[in-house]
XYZ file of C-alpha atoms in Angstrom:
716
model
C 5.862 26.425 6.861
C 4.037 26.303 3.540
C 6.328 26.803 0.541
C 4.216 28.556 -2.095
C 6.820 28.252 -4.790
C 6.942 24.500 -4.345
C 3.164 24.109 -4.328
C 2.678 26.332 -7.373
C 5.282 24.428 -9.348
C 3.525 21.147 -8.663
C 0.275 20.827 -10.619
C -0.334 17.354 -9.283
C -4.090 17.681 -8.826
C -4.466 18.614 -12.472
C -2.288 15.720 -13.611
C -4.680 13.042 -12.378
C -7.329 11.802 -14.845
C -10.462 10.017 -13.667
C -11.631 6.852 -15.399
C -14.747 8.480 -16.822
C -16.524 8.049 -20.108
C -16.696 10.971 -22.495
C -19.120 12.182 -25.122
C -16.422 14.327 -26.704
C -14.883 12.195 -29.412
C -11.125 11.692 -29.468
C -10.701 8.498 -31.414
C -13.068 8.733 -34.378
C -15.946 7.007 -32.628
C -18.338 9.890 -33.382
C -18.751 8.536 -36.894
C -19.844 5.179 -35.442
C -22.334 6.932 -33.137
C -23.862 8.961 -35.966
C -24.164 5.923 -38.248
C -25.930 3.894 -35.549
C -28.185 6.804 -34.667
C -29.325 7.276 -38.237
C -30.125 3.557 -38.465
C -32.283 3.269 -35.369
C -34.273 6.503 -35.831
C -35.542 5.170 -39.164
C -39.215 4.153 -38.740
C -38.510 0.960 -40.642
C -35.672 -0.166 -38.342
C -36.608 -3.554 -36.892
C -37.002 -4.291 -33.209
C -36.168 -6.078 -31.045
C -32.556 -5.634 -32.118
C -29.218 -6.117 -30.329
C -25.967 -4.330 -31.113
C -22.747 -5.829 -29.770
C -20.251 -3.065 -28.974
C -17.132 -5.216 -28.903
C -13.734 -4.112 -27.646
C -11.195 -5.054 -25.012
C -11.233 -3.649 -21.510
C -10.857 0.150 -21.505
C -11.162 0.531 -25.292
C -13.956 3.143 -25.174
C -17.144 1.051 -25.333
C -18.864 3.146 -22.660
C -17.948 6.413 -24.380
C -19.375 5.201 -27.716
C -22.635 4.153 -26.046
C -22.862 7.529 -24.246
C -22.402 9.291 -27.616
C -25.289 7.241 -29.011
C -27.430 8.092 -25.983
C -26.688 11.800 -26.388
C -27.856 11.686 -30.003
C -31.081 9.967 -28.966
C -31.899 12.576 -26.309
C -33.517 15.104 -28.623
C -37.054 13.671 -28.509
C -38.348 12.066 -25.286
C -41.429 10.844 -27.201
C -39.269 8.562 -29.386
C -36.587 7.002 -27.182
C -36.316 6.078 -23.497
C -32.680 5.388 -22.443
C -31.911 2.710 -19.842
C -28.479 1.992 -18.347
C -27.700 -1.290 -16.644
C -24.382 -2.349 -15.096
C -24.737 -6.085 -14.452
C -21.404 -6.412 -12.639
C -22.863 -4.433 -9.728
C -25.432 -7.196 -9.243
C -23.116 -10.152 -9.796
C -23.810 -11.538 -6.318
C -27.518 -11.691 -7.094
C -28.698 -15.205 -7.825
C -30.821 -14.043 -10.777
C -29.578 -11.114 -12.894
C -32.972 -10.849 -14.543
C -34.526 -9.443 -11.336
C -32.332 -6.283 -11.022
C -32.324 -5.975 -14.802
C -36.129 -5.734 -15.049
C -36.282 -3.479 -11.975
C -33.724 -1.128 -13.553
C -35.837 -0.860 -16.746
C -38.948 -0.254 -14.641
C -37.276 2.518 -12.623
C -35.808 4.126 -15.774
C -39.226 4.325 -17.395
C -40.592 6.044 -14.242
C -37.727 8.530 -14.190
C -38.307 9.286 -17.884
C -41.892 10.224 -17.201
C -40.990 12.437 -14.280
C -38.202 14.198 -16.194
C -40.326 15.149 -19.252
C -43.472 16.997 -18.338
C -44.126 17.895 -22.005
C -44.342 14.224 -22.986
C -47.348 13.303 -25.086
C -50.292 11.629 -23.321
C -50.148 8.483 -25.505
C -46.437 7.979 -24.773
C -47.006 8.526 -21.066
C -49.913 6.024 -20.955
C -47.901 3.407 -22.782
C -44.963 3.819 -20.447
C -47.196 3.553 -17.383
C -48.638 0.271 -18.741
C -45.130 -0.985 -19.419
C -44.055 -0.053 -15.860
C -46.953 -1.977 -14.353
C -46.428 -5.067 -16.519
C -42.670 -4.994 -15.872
C -43.358 -4.963 -12.127
C -45.672 -7.951 -12.441
C -43.102 -9.812 -14.512
C -40.367 -9.133 -11.975
C -42.512 -10.433 -9.123
C -43.515 -13.552 -11.021
C -39.891 -14.418 -11.672
C -38.761 -13.498 -8.174
C -41.394 -15.734 -6.540
C -40.609 -18.944 -8.278
C -39.927 -18.823 -12.006
C -37.341 -21.562 -12.442
C -38.579 -23.089 -15.638
C -36.497 -24.243 -18.563
C -36.959 -22.915 -22.053
C -35.761 -23.784 -25.507
C -33.742 -20.821 -26.898
C -33.903 -22.295 -30.410
C -30.110 -22.158 -30.540
C -29.455 -25.759 -29.629
C -31.910 -28.314 -28.400
C -30.992 -27.980 -24.732
C -32.956 -26.752 -21.797
C -31.724 -23.480 -20.269
C -32.665 -22.182 -16.808
C -33.877 -18.574 -16.632
C -30.925 -17.756 -14.375
C -28.435 -20.569 -14.823
C -27.692 -23.507 -17.070
C -28.490 -27.018 -15.942
C -26.536 -30.082 -16.826
C -27.801 -32.970 -18.873
C -28.458 -35.224 -15.903
C -30.680 -32.655 -14.175
C -32.591 -32.024 -17.358
C -33.454 -35.701 -17.795
C -34.646 -36.048 -14.202
C -37.113 -33.119 -14.117
C -40.799 -33.884 -14.267
C -42.595 -33.050 -17.512
C -45.486 -31.504 -15.547
C -43.137 -29.032 -13.840
C -41.572 -28.044 -17.142
C -44.961 -27.420 -18.735
C -46.154 -25.278 -15.795
C -43.070 -23.096 -15.735
C -42.927 -22.780 -19.514
C -46.537 -21.557 -19.541
C -45.730 -18.955 -16.916
C -42.835 -17.691 -18.987
C -44.839 -17.302 -22.175
C -47.575 -15.460 -20.314
C -45.010 -12.898 -19.130
C -43.580 -12.453 -22.621
C -47.046 -12.208 -24.166
C -48.135 -9.648 -21.601
C -45.189 -7.394 -22.400
C -45.712 -7.848 -26.121
C -49.315 -6.600 -25.842
C -47.992 -3.203 -24.625
C -45.545 -3.050 -27.520
C -48.444 -3.231 -29.994
C -50.141 -0.152 -28.524
C -49.646 3.321 -29.980
C -47.293 4.999 -30.512
C -45.621 2.116 -32.356
C -42.428 4.066 -32.957
C -41.606 4.425 -29.203
C -38.336 2.619 -28.491
C -36.634 1.547 -25.254
C -32.834 1.890 -25.785
C -31.153 -0.393 -23.236
C -27.411 0.105 -22.750
C -25.760 -2.828 -20.945
C -22.349 -1.559 -19.858
C -19.202 -3.218 -18.468
C -20.584 -6.704 -19.061
C -17.023 -8.020 -19.365
C -16.424 -7.224 -15.707
C -18.736 -10.138 -14.882
C -17.793 -13.778 -14.755
C -18.197 -15.458 -18.183
C -21.190 -17.448 -16.937
C -22.947 -14.248 -15.877
C -22.270 -12.718 -19.311
C -24.190 -15.607 -20.912
C -26.952 -15.329 -18.352
C -27.384 -11.631 -19.223
C -27.603 -12.301 -22.946
C -30.089 -15.093 -22.425
C -32.199 -12.931 -20.152
C -32.607 -10.500 -23.039
C -33.603 -13.262 -25.381
C -35.920 -14.987 -22.886
C -37.845 -12.027 -21.447
C -37.409 -8.944 -23.691
C -37.371 -10.326 -27.212
C -40.290 -8.049 -28.036
C -40.925 -5.097 -30.406
C -39.824 -1.686 -29.187
C -36.574 -2.767 -27.518
C -33.100 -2.017 -28.854
C -30.140 -3.299 -26.880
C -26.517 -2.109 -26.881
C -24.247 -4.640 -25.170
C -20.738 -3.402 -24.335
C -18.471 -6.433 -23.887
C -15.253 -8.048 -25.014
C -16.426 -10.737 -27.436
C -13.742 -13.120 -26.149
C -15.475 -13.094 -22.768
C -18.726 -14.146 -24.437
C -16.990 -16.968 -26.290
C -15.407 -18.173 -23.071
C -18.753 -18.043 -21.285
C -20.377 -20.164 -23.989
C -17.674 -22.804 -23.616
C -18.048 -22.830 -19.824
C -21.822 -22.829 -19.661
C -22.524 -25.229 -22.531
C -19.672 -27.634 -21.904
C -20.590 -30.836 -23.636
C -22.809 -29.060 -26.201
C -20.309 -26.625 -27.716
C -17.744 -27.590 -30.350
C -14.449 -25.978 -31.256
C -14.337 -23.488 -34.118
C -11.366 -25.395 -35.569
C -13.184 -28.739 -35.448
C -16.226 -27.121 -36.990
C -14.269 -25.629 -39.900
C -12.380 -28.854 -40.545
C -15.632 -30.787 -40.600
C -17.587 -28.237 -42.631
C -17.125 -30.031 -45.932
C -18.103 -33.460 -44.668
C -21.765 -34.163 -43.967
C -20.908 -37.076 -41.740
C -18.642 -34.903 -39.586
C -21.128 -32.074 -39.217
C -24.175 -34.190 -38.467
C -25.304 -33.753 -34.873
C -22.847 -31.003 -34.009
C -24.730 -28.499 -31.796
C -23.119 -25.048 -31.716
C -19.882 -23.034 -31.853
C -19.213 -19.796 -29.930
C -19.522 -17.923 -33.228
C -22.929 -19.456 -33.874
C -24.050 -18.384 -30.431
C -22.933 -14.799 -30.940
C -24.651 -14.627 -34.296
C -27.895 -15.778 -32.687
C -27.728 -13.297 -29.806
C -26.208 -10.262 -31.528
C -27.762 -8.995 -34.764
C -25.037 -6.418 -35.488
C -21.523 -6.767 -34.008
C -19.459 -3.556 -33.976
C -15.786 -4.120 -33.271
C -13.983 -1.001 -32.063
C -10.871 -0.587 -34.200
C -7.313 0.096 -32.937
C -6.772 3.816 -32.364
C -4.978 5.626 -35.148
C -1.436 6.784 -34.286
C -2.182 10.466 -34.967
C -5.118 10.327 -32.569
C -2.963 8.560 -29.957
C -0.429 11.396 -30.159
C -3.132 14.000 -29.604
C -4.726 12.010 -26.771
C -1.459 11.568 -24.873
C -0.528 15.219 -25.379
C -3.886 16.184 -23.913
C -3.217 13.923 -20.898
C 0.235 15.396 -20.501
C -1.235 18.894 -20.411
C 1.265 21.537 -19.424
C 4.100 19.090 -18.630
C 6.211 19.849 -21.714
C 9.116 17.937 -20.197
C 7.279 14.724 -21.123
C 6.793 15.521 -24.814
C 10.162 14.034 -25.909
C 9.037 10.692 -24.527
C 5.886 10.314 -26.622
C 7.541 7.687 -28.859
C 8.470 5.298 -26.020
C 5.132 5.863 -24.218
C 3.241 4.877 -27.381
C 5.507 1.937 -28.060
C 5.472 0.617 -24.449
C 1.722 0.748 -23.926
C -1.063 -0.949 -25.815
C -3.413 1.390 -27.651
C -6.074 1.563 -25.002
C -7.506 4.823 -23.560
C -7.804 3.425 -20.049
C -4.197 2.180 -20.090
C -2.956 5.618 -21.128
C -4.946 7.247 -18.298
C -3.647 4.784 -15.726
C -0.079 5.281 -16.934
C -0.263 9.088 -16.781
C -1.915 8.959 -13.336
C 0.835 6.686 -12.052
C 3.577 8.824 -13.543
C 2.019 11.947 -11.956
C 1.977 10.170 -8.607
C 5.578 9.047 -9.033
C 6.658 12.627 -9.759
C 4.812 13.933 -6.711
C 6.203 11.194 -4.504
C 9.761 11.827 -5.704
C 9.354 15.539 -5.021
C 7.991 14.944 -1.545
C 11.048 12.761 -0.831
C 13.315 15.391 -2.406
C 14.565 12.759 -4.831
C 13.632 14.277 -8.198
C 16.279 16.165 -10.145
C 14.730 19.371 -11.452
C 17.408 21.405 -13.251
C 14.951 24.116 -14.291
C 13.716 24.779 -10.750
C 14.963 28.157 -9.516
C 16.991 28.253 -6.333
C 14.424 30.405 -4.500
C 11.635 27.972 -5.431
C 13.241 25.003 -3.728
C 12.759 24.265 -0.067
C 15.800 22.017 -0.042
C 18.374 23.244 2.526
C 21.808 24.123 1.204
C 24.268 21.263 1.413
C 27.930 20.696 0.773
C 28.769 19.308 -2.649
C 30.025 16.035 -1.156
C 26.769 15.580 0.746
C 24.581 15.694 -2.377
C 22.730 12.395 -2.806
C 21.822 10.869 -6.193
C 18.425 11.902 -7.564
C 15.967 10.565 -10.089
C 15.900 11.952 -13.617
C 12.542 12.571 -15.188
C 13.471 10.606 -18.357
C 14.316 7.539 -16.266
C 11.221 7.921 -14.158
C 9.149 7.806 -17.376
C 11.055 4.719 -18.480
C 10.678 3.005 -15.123
C 6.916 3.647 -15.008
C 6.616 2.239 -18.524
C 8.595 -0.874 -17.624
C 6.284 -1.454 -14.685
C 3.274 -1.276 -16.987
C 4.574 -3.227 -19.977
C 7.183 -5.622 -18.520
C 5.865 -6.708 -15.145
C 7.734 -10.024 -15.329
C 10.993 -8.083 -15.548
C 10.181 -6.066 -12.464
C 9.259 -9.306 -10.666
C 12.606 -10.803 -11.675
C 14.388 -7.762 -10.257
C 13.187 -8.756 -6.785
C 15.777 -11.516 -6.782
C 18.295 -9.872 -9.143
C 18.209 -6.159 -8.416
C 20.620 -5.060 -11.164
C 18.959 -7.130 -13.924
C 17.676 -3.998 -15.670
C 21.072 -2.342 -15.817
C 22.635 -5.604 -17.052
C 20.118 -5.787 -19.909
C 20.534 -2.081 -20.702
C 24.374 -2.128 -20.654
C 24.606 -5.272 -22.757
C 22.166 -3.956 -25.343
C 24.221 -0.740 -25.610
C 27.427 -2.665 -26.041
C 25.911 -4.828 -28.751
C 24.492 -1.796 -30.549
C 27.846 0.016 -30.352
C 29.773 -2.924 -31.850
C 27.128 -3.314 -34.559
C 27.532 0.328 -35.523
C 31.307 0.028 -35.602
C 31.190 -2.565 -38.345
C 28.671 -0.381 -40.203
C 26.140 -3.082 -40.947
C 23.624 -2.443 -38.214
C 24.119 -6.029 -37.019
C 27.241 -7.846 -35.784
C 28.981 -10.042 -38.350
C 30.123 -13.598 -37.478
C 33.498 -12.365 -36.214
C 31.955 -9.717 -33.984
C 29.193 -12.059 -32.915
C 31.745 -14.493 -31.443
C 33.050 -11.751 -29.154
C 29.618 -11.011 -27.685
C 28.802 -13.708 -25.248
C 25.207 -13.240 -24.074
C 24.632 -14.131 -20.410
C 21.933 -16.794 -20.179
C 19.755 -14.854 -17.718
C 19.260 -11.882 -20.068
C 18.761 -13.660 -23.386
C 14.965 -13.552 -23.291
C 14.889 -9.792 -22.636
C 17.254 -8.952 -25.497
C 14.800 -10.508 -27.919
C 12.117 -7.943 -27.069
C 12.328 -5.057 -29.538
C 10.020 -2.803 -27.494
C 12.150 -3.128 -24.410
C 15.304 -2.493 -26.375
C 13.761 0.692 -27.828
C 12.704 1.908 -24.375
C 16.177 1.298 -22.942
C 18.010 2.953 -25.871
C 20.352 5.796 -24.943
C 19.289 9.222 -26.248
C 21.791 11.977 -25.554
C 19.620 14.626 -27.286
C 17.109 14.482 -24.485
C 19.676 13.855 -21.791
C 18.839 10.205 -21.374
C 22.031 8.410 -20.274
C 20.357 5.316 -18.838
C 19.933 3.700 -15.429
C 22.972 3.584 -13.141
C 23.696 0.712 -10.778
C 24.093 3.032 -7.808
C 20.719 4.692 -8.441
C 18.479 1.700 -9.188
C 17.114 1.573 -5.633
C 15.554 5.025 -6.163
C 13.362 3.690 -8.906
C 12.635 0.271 -7.358
C 10.918 1.936 -4.399
C 8.416 3.659 -6.713
C 6.882 0.355 -7.752
C 6.090 -0.588 -4.144
C 3.207 1.871 -4.087
C 1.596 1.624 -7.502
C 1.855 -1.814 -9.056
C 0.072 -4.579 -7.143
C -0.053 -6.733 -10.321
C 3.715 -6.603 -10.692
C 4.335 -8.601 -7.546
C 1.342 -10.828 -8.068
C -0.636 -9.597 -5.120
C 2.120 -8.758 -2.635
C -0.265 -6.453 -0.837
C -3.232 -8.660 -1.687
C -5.643 -9.234 1.180
C -4.152 -6.750 3.671
C -7.179 -5.589 5.559
C -9.380 -6.966 2.772
C -11.678 -9.900 3.409
C -11.175 -12.769 1.001
C -14.074 -15.239 0.626
C -13.595 -18.648 2.226
C -12.718 -21.175 -0.466
C -11.023 -18.622 -2.761
C -8.036 -19.864 -4.798
C -5.082 -17.659 -5.689
C -2.844 -18.086 -8.706
C 0.845 -18.921 -8.343
C 2.802 -18.320 -11.577
C 5.410 -20.705 -12.867
C 9.058 -19.771 -12.641
C 12.045 -19.701 -10.328
C 12.131 -18.996 -6.640
C 14.546 -19.441 -3.713
C 13.841 -22.701 -1.930
C 14.837 -24.135 1.431
C 17.070 -22.827 4.173
C 19.992 -22.650 1.724
C 17.883 -20.635 -0.734
C 18.559 -22.826 -3.718
C 17.063 -21.819 -7.012
C 14.104 -24.030 -7.901
C 11.928 -23.810 -10.967
C 8.248 -24.718 -11.160
C 7.315 -25.246 -14.782
C 3.544 -24.800 -14.428
C 1.045 -22.298 -13.142
C -1.290 -23.474 -10.402
C -3.827 -22.208 -7.939
C -3.705 -22.796 -4.218
C -6.296 -22.211 -1.495
C -6.051 -18.757 0.087
C -6.930 -20.540 3.340
C -6.606 -24.013 4.816
C -9.782 -26.080 4.322
C -12.298 -25.034 7.002
C -14.739 -26.989 9.156
C -17.584 -25.532 7.119
C -16.065 -26.764 3.846
C -15.252 -30.175 5.287
C -18.802 -30.574 6.608
C -20.126 -30.152 3.038
C -17.877 -33.065 2.064
C -19.116 -35.253 4.918
C -22.757 -34.348 4.263
C -22.577 -35.589 0.686
C -24.669 -38.732 0.272
C -21.598 -40.633 -0.911
C -19.658 -39.776 2.248
C -22.329 -39.950 4.928
C -20.724 -42.984 6.552
C -17.237 -41.442 6.449
C -15.728 -40.956 9.914
C -15.918 -37.415 11.340
C -13.031 -35.536 12.982
C -12.503 -36.385 16.628
C -13.443 -32.936 17.936
C -16.864 -32.934 16.164
C -20.209 -33.928 17.696
C -20.820 -37.572 16.879
C -24.635 -37.287 17.118
C -25.083 -34.221 14.897
C -21.968 -34.970 12.801
C -20.948 -31.352 12.856
C -18.171 -29.120 14.166
C -18.322 -27.285 17.546
C -20.475 -24.150 17.555
C -18.738 -21.023 16.340
C -15.886 -22.886 14.592
C -17.177 -22.939 11.022
C -14.254 -20.803 9.770
C -11.609 -22.568 11.851
C -9.387 -24.974 9.916
C -10.519 -28.555 9.990
C -8.195 -30.666 12.179
C -7.909 -34.329 13.196
C -7.772 -35.366 9.530
C -5.208 -37.783 8.133
C -3.268 -37.483 4.913
C -5.676 -40.018 3.381
C -8.700 -37.938 4.568
C -7.222 -34.924 2.762
C -6.725 -36.960 -0.435
C -10.338 -38.175 -0.230
C -11.610 -34.594 0.140
C -9.672 -33.499 -2.973
C -11.096 -36.381 -5.009
C -14.609 -35.533 -3.847
C -14.197 -31.823 -4.621
C -12.886 -32.636 -8.143
C -15.850 -34.917 -8.848
C -18.323 -32.382 -7.478
C -17.027 -29.562 -9.670
C -15.919 -31.567 -12.687
C -18.324 -29.826 -15.057
C -16.567 -26.476 -14.601
C -12.986 -27.657 -14.077
C -12.322 -28.463 -17.769
C -9.610 -31.041 -17.199
C -8.269 -29.549 -13.955
C -8.384 -31.279 -10.565
C -8.003 -30.556 -6.873
C -5.150 -32.168 -5.023
C -2.734 -31.575 -2.205
C 0.225 -29.278 -3.022
C 3.673 -30.667 -3.368
C 6.229 -29.453 -0.887
C 7.831 -27.161 -3.513
C 4.467 -25.703 -4.576
C 3.511 -25.034 -0.966
C 6.798 -23.250 -0.177
C 6.645 -20.905 -3.174
C 3.062 -19.937 -2.284
C 4.217 -19.308 1.301
C 7.406 -17.285 0.778
C 7.276 -15.910 -2.742
C 10.384 -15.738 -4.894
C 12.788 -13.843 -2.626
C 13.636 -16.484 -0.023
C 12.052 -14.729 2.938
C 11.907 -16.543 6.303
C 8.204 -15.927 6.960
C 5.305 -15.223 4.631
C 5.447 -11.495 5.514
C 9.265 -11.034 5.636
C 12.428 -12.041 7.471
C 11.513 -10.908 11.003
C 9.145 -12.863 13.226
C 6.051 -10.993 14.407
C 3.683 -12.751 16.777
C 0.916 -10.365 15.754
C 0.929 -11.836 12.228
C 0.305 -15.511 12.940
C -1.136 -17.965 15.452
C 1.941 -19.661 16.825
C 2.718 -20.700 20.385
C 3.816 -17.120 21.120
C 0.232 -15.893 20.667
C -0.811 -17.720 23.845
C -4.139 -18.776 22.319
C -3.296 -22.501 22.499
C -5.978 -23.380 19.949
C -6.894 -22.804 16.302
C -8.243 -19.443 15.171
C -10.495 -18.503 12.186
C -8.446 -18.785 8.983
C -8.857 -15.105 8.148
C -7.768 -13.907 11.591
C -4.333 -12.634 10.507
C -4.633 -10.502 7.301
C -1.257 -8.870 8.010
C 0.496 -12.206 7.853
C -0.393 -13.183 4.285
C 2.168 -14.496 1.868
C 3.350 -12.531 -1.193
C 0.604 -14.245 -3.222
C -2.194 -13.639 -0.740
C -2.279 -16.934 1.178
C -3.366 -16.822 4.822
C -2.130 -19.004 7.727
C 0.963 -20.361 5.976
C 2.737 -19.717 9.223
C 1.009 -21.061 12.308
C -2.574 -22.139 13.065
C -2.226 -25.689 11.646
C 0.495 -27.832 10.120
C -0.575 -28.800 6.615
C -0.293 -32.115 4.812
C 1.517 -31.863 1.474
C 1.851 -34.512 -1.227
C 5.540 -35.192 -0.702
C 7.106 -38.290 0.863
C 10.344 -38.273 2.830
C 12.174 -41.618 2.177
C 14.695 -41.081 4.972
C 11.987 -40.615 7.548
C 9.562 -43.023 5.860
C 6.922 -40.397 6.549
C 4.647 -37.856 4.908
C 5.792 -34.217 4.901
C 3.847 -31.409 6.632
C 4.577 -27.663 6.349
C 3.787 -24.368 8.060
C 3.964 -24.768 11.807
C 0.897 -24.598 14.071
C -0.592 -22.963 17.147
C 1.368 -25.457 19.258
C 4.769 -24.624 17.669
C 7.173 -21.820 18.582
C 8.389 -19.276 16.021
C 11.324 -21.327 14.707
C 8.870 -23.974 13.512
C 6.576 -21.386 11.944
C 9.143 -20.453 9.310
C 8.187 -20.968 5.692
C 11.050 -23.478 5.257
C 10.184 -25.616 8.279
C 9.493 -29.325 7.559
C 7.758 -31.872 9.726
C 7.404 -35.610 9.051
C 4.616 -37.887 10.345
C 3.017 -41.137 9.290
C 0.162 -40.432 6.906
C -2.590 -41.872 9.168
C -1.712 -39.631 12.138
C -4.567 -37.489 13.542
C -3.943 -34.363 15.617
C -5.693 -31.175 16.721
C -2.970 -29.105 15.091
C -2.904 -30.777 11.647
C -5.023 -29.688 8.652
C -4.504 -29.126 4.923
C -5.188 -26.824 1.932
C -5.802 -27.716 -1.707
C -4.227 -26.953 -5.053
C -5.969 -26.740 -8.416
C -3.966 -27.704 -11.478
C -4.127 -29.499 -14.818
C -4.773 -33.252 -14.657
């Protein structure tokens, strides 16, 4: 039966805030918008011109650009707004194609939306639309020329950079032909710009550019410079400038120098001679006016969070720890309040939230004896727990192997504060200090002032801290809302991950082996989400350097390819030495973008952490065997399966097939067995051998139809 009192007391639907831009200023950005507007409506304002709206993810770049657009909307005869979200087209080979099409479509919509537009403006826009369509087709049907951007003397592809070797090998005739085609396109568009009315401007807003890969960011900026560096265009590029700098370093590796090296050499002619470009130089060339969004003022943060809180006055006393625990970022505040609203709703649905102000007749909880009353969550601790999940994800991760870690930190900090107050100095003296022996495993947390402030006891608001007996109540909340906390624990469930994708494994401790010993890996690394497939291995064998390399036994010797329909099956019948050779080839092939990293086989310890996470589980998915989550002997298939066949059997980090399908070579040697180690079990092994701790030893030149491998990417 519906309980109206319960529903009415729960304003959950009004607690949730969408991640939308706003044109109603809340952070002082309206002054920025007005200043920019007054600049660009001046008849003497130069064009083309590019504004860089710089700020970190979620800082309000979109809202500022929407405010500018709103101010420009008064006269359709002066400005035509265009919005482009490049990340939506990131899979396109050439961003310039959807970019030009978006401009073309926006010009058409502008004409249709403003019937009162002057004839001269309409005619000019129609000409622009036609020329833009021709330019798009020309590029789409073969424009792959290289052009000098006048930044550094290097050749740059219209859609992607080319390395030095390729540049030297291209025919001069081809370069001249493509270059001519490019300048014809640019000249054609410039002709329209010179027609009346000369004060008509196209305002192009490029939003969420920092969602793209760094290389795509650079491609977008260069597309502007290459194809639309013409009068009448004003660009607003919303991006985190650090992403641009990273993209410059990636794309122009070998041409770009470090800012530090540049500054140290600035006073020495010999040192500077021949140096091409720094990321700062690049930005200065591409962006005529950088606008860095400032940190939000505290008073505005207070008002913003209060607005998000709405009618939930019970959260007002926690404004100080919310502000302290979260970075000053509008999107972060929204996500936090949404998560807290969900946690409150979830706790209510489970009848686990203590609500002292709820009237008896409003509760649908059946009457119980006093001794049957179970512990409940307190709102102040739910706020704290949600904050800790947002700001201290490494602490929540550590609690997976030490559940009471949070209460240990909290209780020790209280004890230390109490003893400090007793001596009246605010800090323990030498005598008191000697009595406080800090446990090694909590030292790092006690040094964090923000965490100490969040965990502080506050009797005025009824905050008496987390209790050991109640900690499970709060731990279960994180299972639903914080995928980043557990580094992709629910990663890849029912989500297709591209073949060849690598997943990051963070450094740190985990429980290793059947005895669950603590092991520490002191470096981050990436490991293949899947074993290497037949399709990937064929690319290796097809390389001109490896064409004489022997193929796996199950492949067709005449066509040198795998059996039909098995492209995404793991490659088998490869030796340990074959796997090493593949890693060396892959490193050489991708060396330009690896920046000192290399592909190799994982060590046994690296493989096991990727397979079982930090909590010592028996199988990648948990402690209980489930034949529906892996291709072991119990499946009855008696052969390999596609590497993405079992999404429900992924490891805590998102790795597929770490139990079953194929045994995998690892770069660890067993002296006692005088053999190479393999891990993971295979389609031929029963469940006991599919455990994440199972080891197998074979001579490194053994070939089998149940042995494959996966790769690791790490620093040289």
